[in-house]
Structures are given as structure tokens and as C-alpha cells.
PDB file of C-alpha atoms in Angstrom:
ATOM      1  CA  MET A1040     104.052  94.815 -72.758  1.00 54.00           C
ATOM      2  CA  ARG A1041     108.169  93.582 -72.468  1.00 64.00           C
ATOM      3  CA  PRO A1042     109.324  94.265 -69.056  1.00 61.00           C
ATOM      4  CA  SER A1043     112.226  96.370 -70.407  1.00 59.00           C
ATOM      5  CA  LEU A1044     109.376  98.579 -72.034  1.00 54.00           C
ATOM      6  CA  LYS A1045     107.442  98.435 -69.231  1.00 55.00           C
ATOM      7  CA  LEU A1046     110.718  99.773 -67.362  1.00 53.00           C
ATOM      8  CA  LEU A1047     111.216 102.574 -69.565  1.00 53.00           C
ATOM      9  CA  ALA A1048     107.498 103.548 -69.351  1.00 53.00           C
ATOM     10  CA  SER A1049     107.192 103.483 -65.896  1.00 54.00           C
ATOM     11  CA  VAL A1050     110.618 106.150 -65.018  1.00 50.00           C
ATOM     12  CA  PRO A1051     109.087 108.995 -63.959  1.00 55.00           C
ATOM     13  CA  ARG A1052     109.897 112.204 -65.935  1.00 57.00           C
ATOM     14  CA  GLY A1053     111.825 113.770 -63.009  1.00 55.00           C
ATOM     15  CA  GLN A1054     114.286 111.328 -62.428  1.00 55.00           C
ATOM     16  CA  SER A1055     118.004 112.009 -64.093  1.00 60.00           C
ATOM     17  CA  SER A1056     119.336 110.061 -66.284  1.00 61.00           C
ATOM     18  CA  LYS A1057     121.642 107.479 -65.574  1.00 68.00           C
ATOM     19  CA  LEU A1058     124.189 108.508 -67.723  1.00 65.00           C
ATOM     20  CA  ARG A1059     127.222 110.266 -66.252  1.00 73.00           C
ATOM     21  CA  LYS A1060     127.338 113.436 -69.024  1.00 72.00           C
ATOM     22  CA  PRO A1061     125.354 114.807 -71.838  1.00 78.00           C
ATOM     23  CA  ALA A1062     125.533 113.883 -75.383  1.00 83.00           C
ATOM     24  CA  MET A1063     127.723 116.037 -76.865  1.00 84.00           C
ATOM     25  CA  SER A1064     127.479 118.386 -79.582  1.00 91.00           C
ATOM     26  CA  LEU A1065     128.323 116.604 -83.278  1.00 93.00           C
ATOM     27  CA  ASP A1066     131.282 119.508 -83.385  1.00 93.00           C
ATOM     28  CA  HIS A1067     132.461 117.931 -80.283  1.00 93.00           C
ATOM     29  CA  PHE A1068     132.419 114.177 -81.960  1.00 94.00           C
ATOM     30  CA  ILE A1069     133.529 115.289 -85.127  1.00 95.00           C
ATOM     31  CA  GLN A1070     136.964 116.353 -82.836  1.00 95.00           C
ATOM     32  CA  ARG A1071     137.053 113.679 -80.491  1.00 94.00           C
ATOM     33  CA  GLN A1072     137.026 111.188 -83.619  1.00 96.00           C
ATOM     34  CA  ARG A1073     139.619 113.590 -85.143  1.00 96.00           C
ATOM     35  CA  VAL A1074     142.151 113.210 -81.634  1.00 96.00           C
ATOM     36  CA  LEU A1075     141.089 109.768 -81.751  1.00 96.00           C
ATOM     37  CA  GLY A1076     142.711 108.772 -84.919  1.00 97.00           C
ATOM     38  CA  PHE A1077     145.954 111.234 -84.460  1.00 96.00           C
ATOM     39  CA  TRP A1078     146.605 108.862 -81.141  1.00 96.00           C
ATOM     40  CA  ARG A1079     146.092 105.902 -83.240  1.00 96.00           C
ATOM     41  CA  GLU A1080     148.730 107.118 -86.332  1.00 94.00           C
ATOM     42  CA  ILE A1081     151.145 108.544 -83.122  1.00 93.00           C
ATOM     43  CA  THR A1082     150.679 104.661 -81.738  1.00 93.00           C
ATOM     44  CA  ARG A1083     151.349 103.044 -84.908  1.00 92.00           C
ATOM     45  CA  ALA A1084     154.472 105.322 -86.124  1.00 89.00           C
ATOM     46  CA  LEU A1085     155.510 104.331 -82.887  1.00 88.00           C
ATOM     47  CA  HIS A1086     155.880 100.805 -83.442  1.00 89.00           C
ATOM     48  CA  LYS A1087     157.686 100.773 -86.716  1.00 84.00           C
ATOM     49  CA  ILE A1088     160.574 101.975 -83.376  1.00 83.00           C
ATOM     50  CA  PRO A1089     162.922  98.534 -82.531  1.00 83.00           C
ATOM     51  CA  LYS A1090     162.249  98.267 -78.355  1.00 88.00           C
ATOM     52  CA  SER A1091     164.108 100.673 -77.072  1.00 86.00           C
ATOM     53  CA  PRO A1092     164.455 103.181 -74.688  1.00 90.00           C
ATOM     54  CA  THR A1093     163.646 106.098 -77.119  1.00 85.00           C
ATOM     55  CA  ARG A1094     160.384 104.265 -77.958  1.00 87.00           C
ATOM     56  CA  ASP A1095     158.897 104.299 -74.640  1.00 92.00           C
ATOM     57  CA  GLU A1096     159.965 107.990 -73.658  1.00 91.00           C
ATOM     58  CA  LEU A1097     158.269 108.933 -77.230  1.00 88.00           C
ATOM     59  CA  ARG A1098     154.885 107.335 -76.095  1.00 92.00           C
ATOM     60  CA  SER A1099     154.897 108.625 -72.516  1.00 94.00           C
ATOM     61  CA  TYR A1100     155.665 112.002 -73.623  1.00 92.00           C
ATOM     62  CA  ALA A1101     152.336 111.683 -76.399  1.00 93.00           C
ATOM     63  CA  ARG A1102     150.673 110.091 -73.615  1.00 95.00           C
ATOM     64  CA  HIS A1103     151.453 112.674 -71.326  1.00 96.00           C
ATOM     65  CA  GLU A1104     150.405 115.486 -74.033  1.00 94.00           C
ATOM     66  CA  PHE A1105     147.243 113.893 -74.330  1.00 95.00           C
ATOM     67  CA  ASP A1106     145.673 113.143 -70.257  1.00 96.00           C
ATOM     68  CA  ARG A1107     146.993 116.737 -69.735  1.00 95.00           C
ATOM     69  CA  HIS A1108     144.461 117.760 -72.683  1.00 95.00           C
ATOM     70  CA  ARG A1109     141.779 115.431 -71.866  1.00 93.00           C
ATOM     71  CA  ASN A1110     139.427 117.849 -70.163  1.00 92.00           C
ATOM     72  CA  ILE A1111     139.457 120.749 -72.582  1.00 93.00           C
ATOM     73  CA  THR A1112     135.909 121.149 -74.039  1.00 91.00           C
ATOM     74  CA  ASP A1113     136.714 124.480 -76.279  1.00 94.00           C
ATOM     75  CA  LEU A1114     136.754 123.494 -79.594  1.00 94.00           C
ATOM     76  CA  GLN A1115     138.583 126.092 -80.793  1.00 96.00           C
ATOM     77  CA  HIS A1116     141.390 125.086 -78.416  1.00 96.00           C
ATOM     78  CA  ILE A1117     141.035 121.533 -79.580  1.00 95.00           C
ATOM     79  CA  ARG A1118     141.063 122.393 -83.223  1.00 96.00           C
ATOM     80  CA  TYR A1119     144.616 124.314 -82.347  1.00 97.00           C
ATOM     81  CA  LEU A1120     145.942 121.791 -80.011  1.00 96.00           C
ATOM     82  CA  LEU A1121     145.121 119.430 -83.097  1.00 96.00           C
ATOM     83  CA  SER A1122     146.933 121.310 -85.284  1.00 96.00           C
ATOM     84  CA  THR A1123     149.901 121.607 -83.121  1.00 96.00           C
ATOM     85  CA  GLY A1124     150.225 117.895 -82.330  1.00 94.00           C
ATOM     86  CA  LYS A1125     150.396 117.492 -86.166  1.00 95.00           C
ATOM     87  CA  SER A1126     152.769 119.998 -86.572  1.00 94.00           C
ATOM     88  CA  GLU A1127     155.147 117.978 -83.840  1.00 91.00           C
ATOM     89  CA  PHE A1128     154.303 114.900 -85.054  1.00 91.00           C
ATOM     90  CA  GLU A1129     155.346 115.839 -88.472  1.00 91.00           C
ATOM     91  CA  MET A1130     159.073 116.725 -86.749  1.00 88.00           C
ATOM     92  CA  MET A1131     158.860 113.587 -84.742  1.00 83.00           C
ATOM     93  CA  ARG A1132     158.176 111.513 -87.713  1.00 85.00           C
ATOM     94  CA  ARG A1133     160.734 112.439 -89.463  1.00 86.00           C
ATOM     95  CA  TYR A1134     162.994 110.785 -86.091  1.00 78.00           C
ATOM     96  CA  ILE A1135     160.630 108.281 -86.256  1.00 75.00           C
ATOM     97  CA  ASP A1136     161.703 107.420 -89.599  1.00 79.00           C
ATOM     98  CA  GLU A1137     165.725 107.735 -89.136  1.00 78.00           C
ATOM     99  CA  GLN A1138     164.894 105.042 -86.432  1.00 71.00           C
ATOM    100  CA  ALA A1139     162.877 102.773 -88.009  1.00 71.00           C
ATOM    101  CA  SER A1140     165.460 102.456 -90.547  1.00 75.00           C
ATOM    102  CA  ARG A1141     168.383 101.633 -88.519  1.00 69.00           C
TER     103      ARG A1141
END
């Protein structure tokens, strides 16, 4: 038997897992992917703005909002925040497009 299989076979059932967090549900996983995709969309849009204090300020604001809501686990609240964030971002995108065209 391979050493790694022996190790797994020898772990007593009562011992806790070495994983920090329990596995997330499929709904949580999907929402997490949507949030990460939204973050990527924001950062890509910000790179269109020439390097300036405005660009740094917008990124800092977005980062602060994501960090502030990092520990939210309620799916309805996550959906609400994502929806609200996307509508705010659409307003910000108009500003970004205006700045990028200069």
C-alpha cells in the first residue's frame, strides 16, 4: 500500500478534519464565482483609466466595499449586494469610459 493511503487509512474517525472551513454549498459556490467575476470586471475597467489618483481612489473604494462584506454568508444578502454593486458599477463605468476617452 502507498504511504499516503496508509496515512489516510490510519486516521481515526473521531479526529477533526484539517480543513479550516467546511465545504460550501453549491449555491454559495455559484455566488462566490459571480462575486469574483464581478471583482475582475471592476479591475479590468479600472485599468482603462490612465494612472491617476482618481483610478487609485476608485480601486480603493471598490476594495473597501468587498472587504467590508467579506464575511456575509446569507445567500439573499449576497445576491442583494451583488445586484446593488452592479448597478453602482454601471454608473461608475460611464465615468470610467469618459475618463478613458480623454
